[in-house]
Amino acid sequence: MSKTPSTGSTHILIVDDEPQVRKFLRLSLQAEGYVVLEADTAEDAIDIVRTQQPDLMILDLSLPDLDGQQVIRAVRLMSSIPILVLSGRTEDSEKIAALEHGADDYMAKPFSVHDLVQRVRAAMQQQAIEMANENIESIITGNLHIHLDTTAVTRCDKPVTLEDEEYALLKLLALHGGRVMTLGSLSRALWGQDGSTQLYRNLQKRINTLRHKLEVEPSFPRYILTEPAVGYRLEMLPPE
Amino acid sequence: MPDRQQERPSPEALLEQAKREGRGKLKIFIGAAPGVGKTFAMLRSAQARKNEGIDVVIGIVETHQRSETETMAQGLDTIPRLTIDYRGLQFLEMDLDAVLARKPKLVLVDELAHTNIPGVRHPKRHQDVEELLEAGIDVYSTLNVQHIESLNDVVARITGVTVRETVPDSIMQKADSIELIDLTPEELLQRLNEGKVYIPEQARLAMSRFFTTGNLTALRELALRQAAARVDEQMVDYMRSHAIAGPWPAGDRIMVCIGDDGQATSLVRTAKRTAERRGVPWLALYIETHRHAVLSKNVRSEITQALHLAESLGGEALTIANEDVPGEVLRVARERNVSVIIVGRSVRSVMSRLMRQSLAKHLLDLDEGFDILVVSGSDPKRRSPHDHKQDEHLFTKAWWQSYAFATLVVGITTVIAWGASHLTDLPTLSLIYLVGVMLVSVDYGFKVSLYTSILSFLTFDFLFTPPRYSLMIERHEDFLTLSFFLVVAITAGVIGARLQRQMQVTRHNALRIQALYDFNKTIAAAATLDNVLQAVVHHVADMLKSQVVVLLPYGERLETVATFPSDIVLDTASGAAMDWVWRHGRPAGLNSDTLPGAPFYGLPMLAGGETVGVLAIRPNEDAAFSSDQEHMLISIASQSAVTIGRTTLVADIEQAHLQTETERLRASLLSSISHDLRTPLVAILGATTSLRDYWDKFDDKSRRDLFATIEDESDRLNRFVQNLLDMTQLVSGGLKLRRQPTDIQDLVGTALTKLRKQIGTRPLHIDIADNLPPVDTDLSILERVLVNILDNACKYSPPGQAIDISARREAHYIRITITDRGPGIPEEERDRVFDMFYRVKIGSAPTSGAGLGLAICRGFIEAHDGRIQAQSGNDGIGTRIVVRLPIFDDQH
């Protein structure tokens, strides 16, 4: 297995007060070729972000000293590094709050390392794209091809006709490839406002038609996945 | 030995003994007459006890300033007496509450037969003593033999002096020991002459007649006999409780029949003595005929009193309504195993003897093998003529109306007879008059019918028999006609009147039975305690035209729980009386033995020997209740008590049931947790340790297998924990739904995505109708429901068998079905699969899992106002779970 050459210098900060969790994350991420930093309190975490400037932070929301949400806000004041949130809390509002405060993705505990590494990769890729500030021409997941330059979308190399809003929605999800986008942020990006049931309903309708156009079985989607009560994500699958 | 069986201690005897335990002991110093030295003897005994170190106090002792008695009282603590103002005079009575508060081991209470001044708790001192005994305090008391209730009239006959102050015989039976203070009549008379006997000034004359050698000898004999009988009873008690076979005849009873002839009380006493001598139980019977209604208030209350007396003398009192007195007497006698029937020798007028045979003669004639004991009533109280007058008033409110009616009837028959007189002869005309007499007699009773007969006779004679317009009778045959007419008319009147009376009694009985029946029906239908209580107060108030209150105990207090009319508040005196009723399980208040001054009469509501509550009644008229009403009240009180007991029992059972259910859930949960947490842990621990120890010996495939096990089992554990959390939320009511319009396709998709691994390559037939309206749900909750159902479908159907998912609109619902091709759920279990901890059995073993999944599904679906049910799949194959969810309404 060939590894992405850039991972060697990528520093990932793991913030969790459970040594067992830190241990398997450390071992797995090191195996993937990342350099791992660890913190077990919010204070340490903020300190490390300030002094060692890691490239990505994996943050557990329940910490002994400060609430994870506050850590996200503090970090966002000095850095734009991807933040991947982990939490055992099942409250949907926690996830939404974390994402709205500036976290990039969310994973509920327990999770598989495989999924986590996928998300880390997606976040790093996104970060690289944003850092490079280059124009992305196309995004590919599975047999879907989204041509950002021409606004054309193909499935199995056959063109798919999308309405403007449908395309805009797909583009938003694609640009956040693999990461969840909250209903609020999608709504704001599309219509400049959020919060109403009607907007939520409109969003659902667009997702529904997109699935009908893009998925083999719209009721068992592969690409556009729902995070109940939080939002949607475009699953990044290897090109077919 | 089979005989030993019957020689076990009789339960009644043991109960009686047990009842006595914890009670204070009563010792009575009994004497034949005042002056024999009872008080002195009592004080001497008390001193002896005090020297033994026992706490002795004097509750009340009259020394009558006799020096030797006063000396004997020295050194004993005396409870200060209570001063009572009564009609401007001051009386000193024993301070019962002070004695109870002081709680000595032994208290001396002189003169057991004393009557208290109104204002004291109990009218009689022996009731005070009873309360002291109940409080566990030993009592010494004194009594003269003539004060014993059942000897009262014997003494009156011997001495010619009626003693008003009496004590019930039951107190003699309750006495644990009796000491007879004996003095020969000569010695007593000598003491009297020496002035050693205190006699109140006003009684001096009576007493001087009382203290004769003859009287004293007779009284002494009575006292001796009483003491001896008491000793005998104690021996019998002892023999019974120790199962010593004795000579008492079983099932042998004495029954006394009382009537309205004024002998009732005396008959009851006779019966008591006879029964006592024979050592058998006894009962007093009153047969209530139509006559009861026409008796004066005094006579009726005399009968009630006689029945009460029977009860207080340890007999049983029975009232039965029936017109056939001898028949009923014999029926009861047979039913109750009576061997001796005591009846009074009727003292009747010649006329009434002619008309009605005496009961004694009747019974003797019937000769059913009973011993009939005819007793001459001693000094039967003659009823005053005034009583009779009152009777008539009571019977017919406006008596003159019936006579006016009778006159009118005679007038009309006369007109008819006049019209017919030209067509027919005299005997036929007399028949017209006879019709009139019959008419009146059936409706108005004997007296009015007699009046009608005579009036008809005279009119007939005057108008129709020649010579007309004269009372003279010319012809012999007319004389015969008229004579026969009079005889027939009077006979018809008697028969008609009897018929009328019987009808009255029947109606009266029917009303009473109807009232009880109605009451029973009402309270049987009453579901809650409150319904029952309301039914009781309404019914009693309606029946007795009175104010009614029901009180129930709450902890140590008695509280008013229902009243009629609704705004009644019990006054303090009545409150105290009801409290007494509750604590003692006996009636008190208005016109009773205890706190008779209270405006309310209180009756204990007894169920199974326990006082469940108190029924308080205040009659609107100031009258005492008739025996009839009292019996009704007792019936109602006990019926209500049973029902109240039943309703509280139902509540208790429900509570207990709830507790058992909770316990069962807790137990199931614990066993489920231990099972469902452990099973995956066993697999995980086993797999990891195997991998650690045999890493080198495993091939690649085995290692991957074990890792897969660890992953799967961890998932299972995670799902189980999630289920427990969900269940906790549902049970605690902490579930908060954030309902949003939700696309069915999105919902199904989310659930399927979660189960991608479990589904694998299994074919899915998804059939979701186009353009379905959104459902009104919390997506993250509903997702868990569908995951549970789909997971079951995967688990319980063979791999490779398709799962069908469909969604259709059905009125205001979306109907989602998930169908597998597994073994299916037996029809009888389909409702139960949604119960907590219920597991379907496949073969003989229950399936694995906690039995929580579907219970949670139902909880969640029902929280969404939806429905979930289990069916069989197409052609009866597999399981189909049907979920109905409400459509999102845009208007909201």
XYZ file of C-alpha atoms in Angstrom, chain A residues 90-93 95-96 109-110 112 183 195-198 200-201 204-205 207-209 211-212 217-229 232 235, chain B residues 711 714 718 722 725 729 738 740-743 745-750 752-756 759-760 764 766 768 770 772-774 778-780 783-784 888 890:
76
model
C -26.048 11.426 21.499
C -27.744 14.791 21.709
C -28.188 16.080 18.167
C -27.926 19.664 19.346
C -23.308 17.914 17.026
C -24.993 20.871 15.372
C -18.350 7.346 19.721
C -17.891 4.446 19.343
C -14.260 2.403 13.661
C -29.005 21.874 7.510
C -34.431 27.949 10.558
C -37.836 27.621 8.954
C -39.603 24.351 8.437
C -40.384 25.410 4.896
C -35.939 22.479 5.644
C -38.703 20.958 3.583
C -35.327 17.707 1.646
C -37.104 17.908 -1.696
C -31.999 16.050 -1.797
C -34.795 13.690 -2.800
C -34.670 14.659 -6.472
C -30.970 11.066 -5.140
C -33.457 10.049 -7.789
C -31.640 3.025 -5.408
C -32.710 6.417 -3.988
C -34.003 4.700 -0.845
C -30.663 3.057 -0.183
C -28.277 5.866 -1.186
C -24.545 5.455 -1.678
C -23.583 9.074 -2.273
C -25.839 11.519 -0.522
C -26.157 10.378 3.078
C -28.273 11.754 5.870
C -26.972 12.537 9.342
C -30.309 12.507 11.151
C -31.229 15.907 12.556
C -26.115 15.755 4.853
C -19.757 10.189 0.598
C -16.080 -5.925 15.749
C -18.782 -4.588 19.923
C -23.224 -0.688 21.469
C -28.358 2.415 22.986
C -30.758 4.372 27.025
C -35.932 7.678 28.183
C -38.170 17.269 17.709
C -40.049 17.826 11.536
C -41.573 17.012 8.190
C -39.618 13.929 7.175
C -39.310 12.353 3.795
C -37.393 7.914 1.355
C -34.857 9.796 3.441
C -36.001 7.904 6.535
C -35.728 4.488 4.918
C -32.430 5.434 3.303
C -30.893 6.576 6.573
C -30.591 1.171 5.465
C -27.302 3.054 5.358
C -26.789 2.286 9.028
C -27.289 -1.414 8.298
C -25.191 -1.606 5.166
C -27.651 -6.267 4.709
C -24.575 -7.108 2.677
C -34.059 -5.607 -1.036
C -38.046 -1.276 -2.008
C -41.976 3.623 -1.964
C -43.957 8.597 -5.560
C -45.688 10.727 -0.667
C -46.305 13.606 1.725
C -43.756 13.908 4.530
C -38.232 13.070 14.733
C -35.912 11.576 12.146
C -33.157 10.471 14.518
C -34.272 5.980 12.213
C -33.634 3.862 15.297
C -47.144 16.143 8.394
C -48.864 21.947 6.560
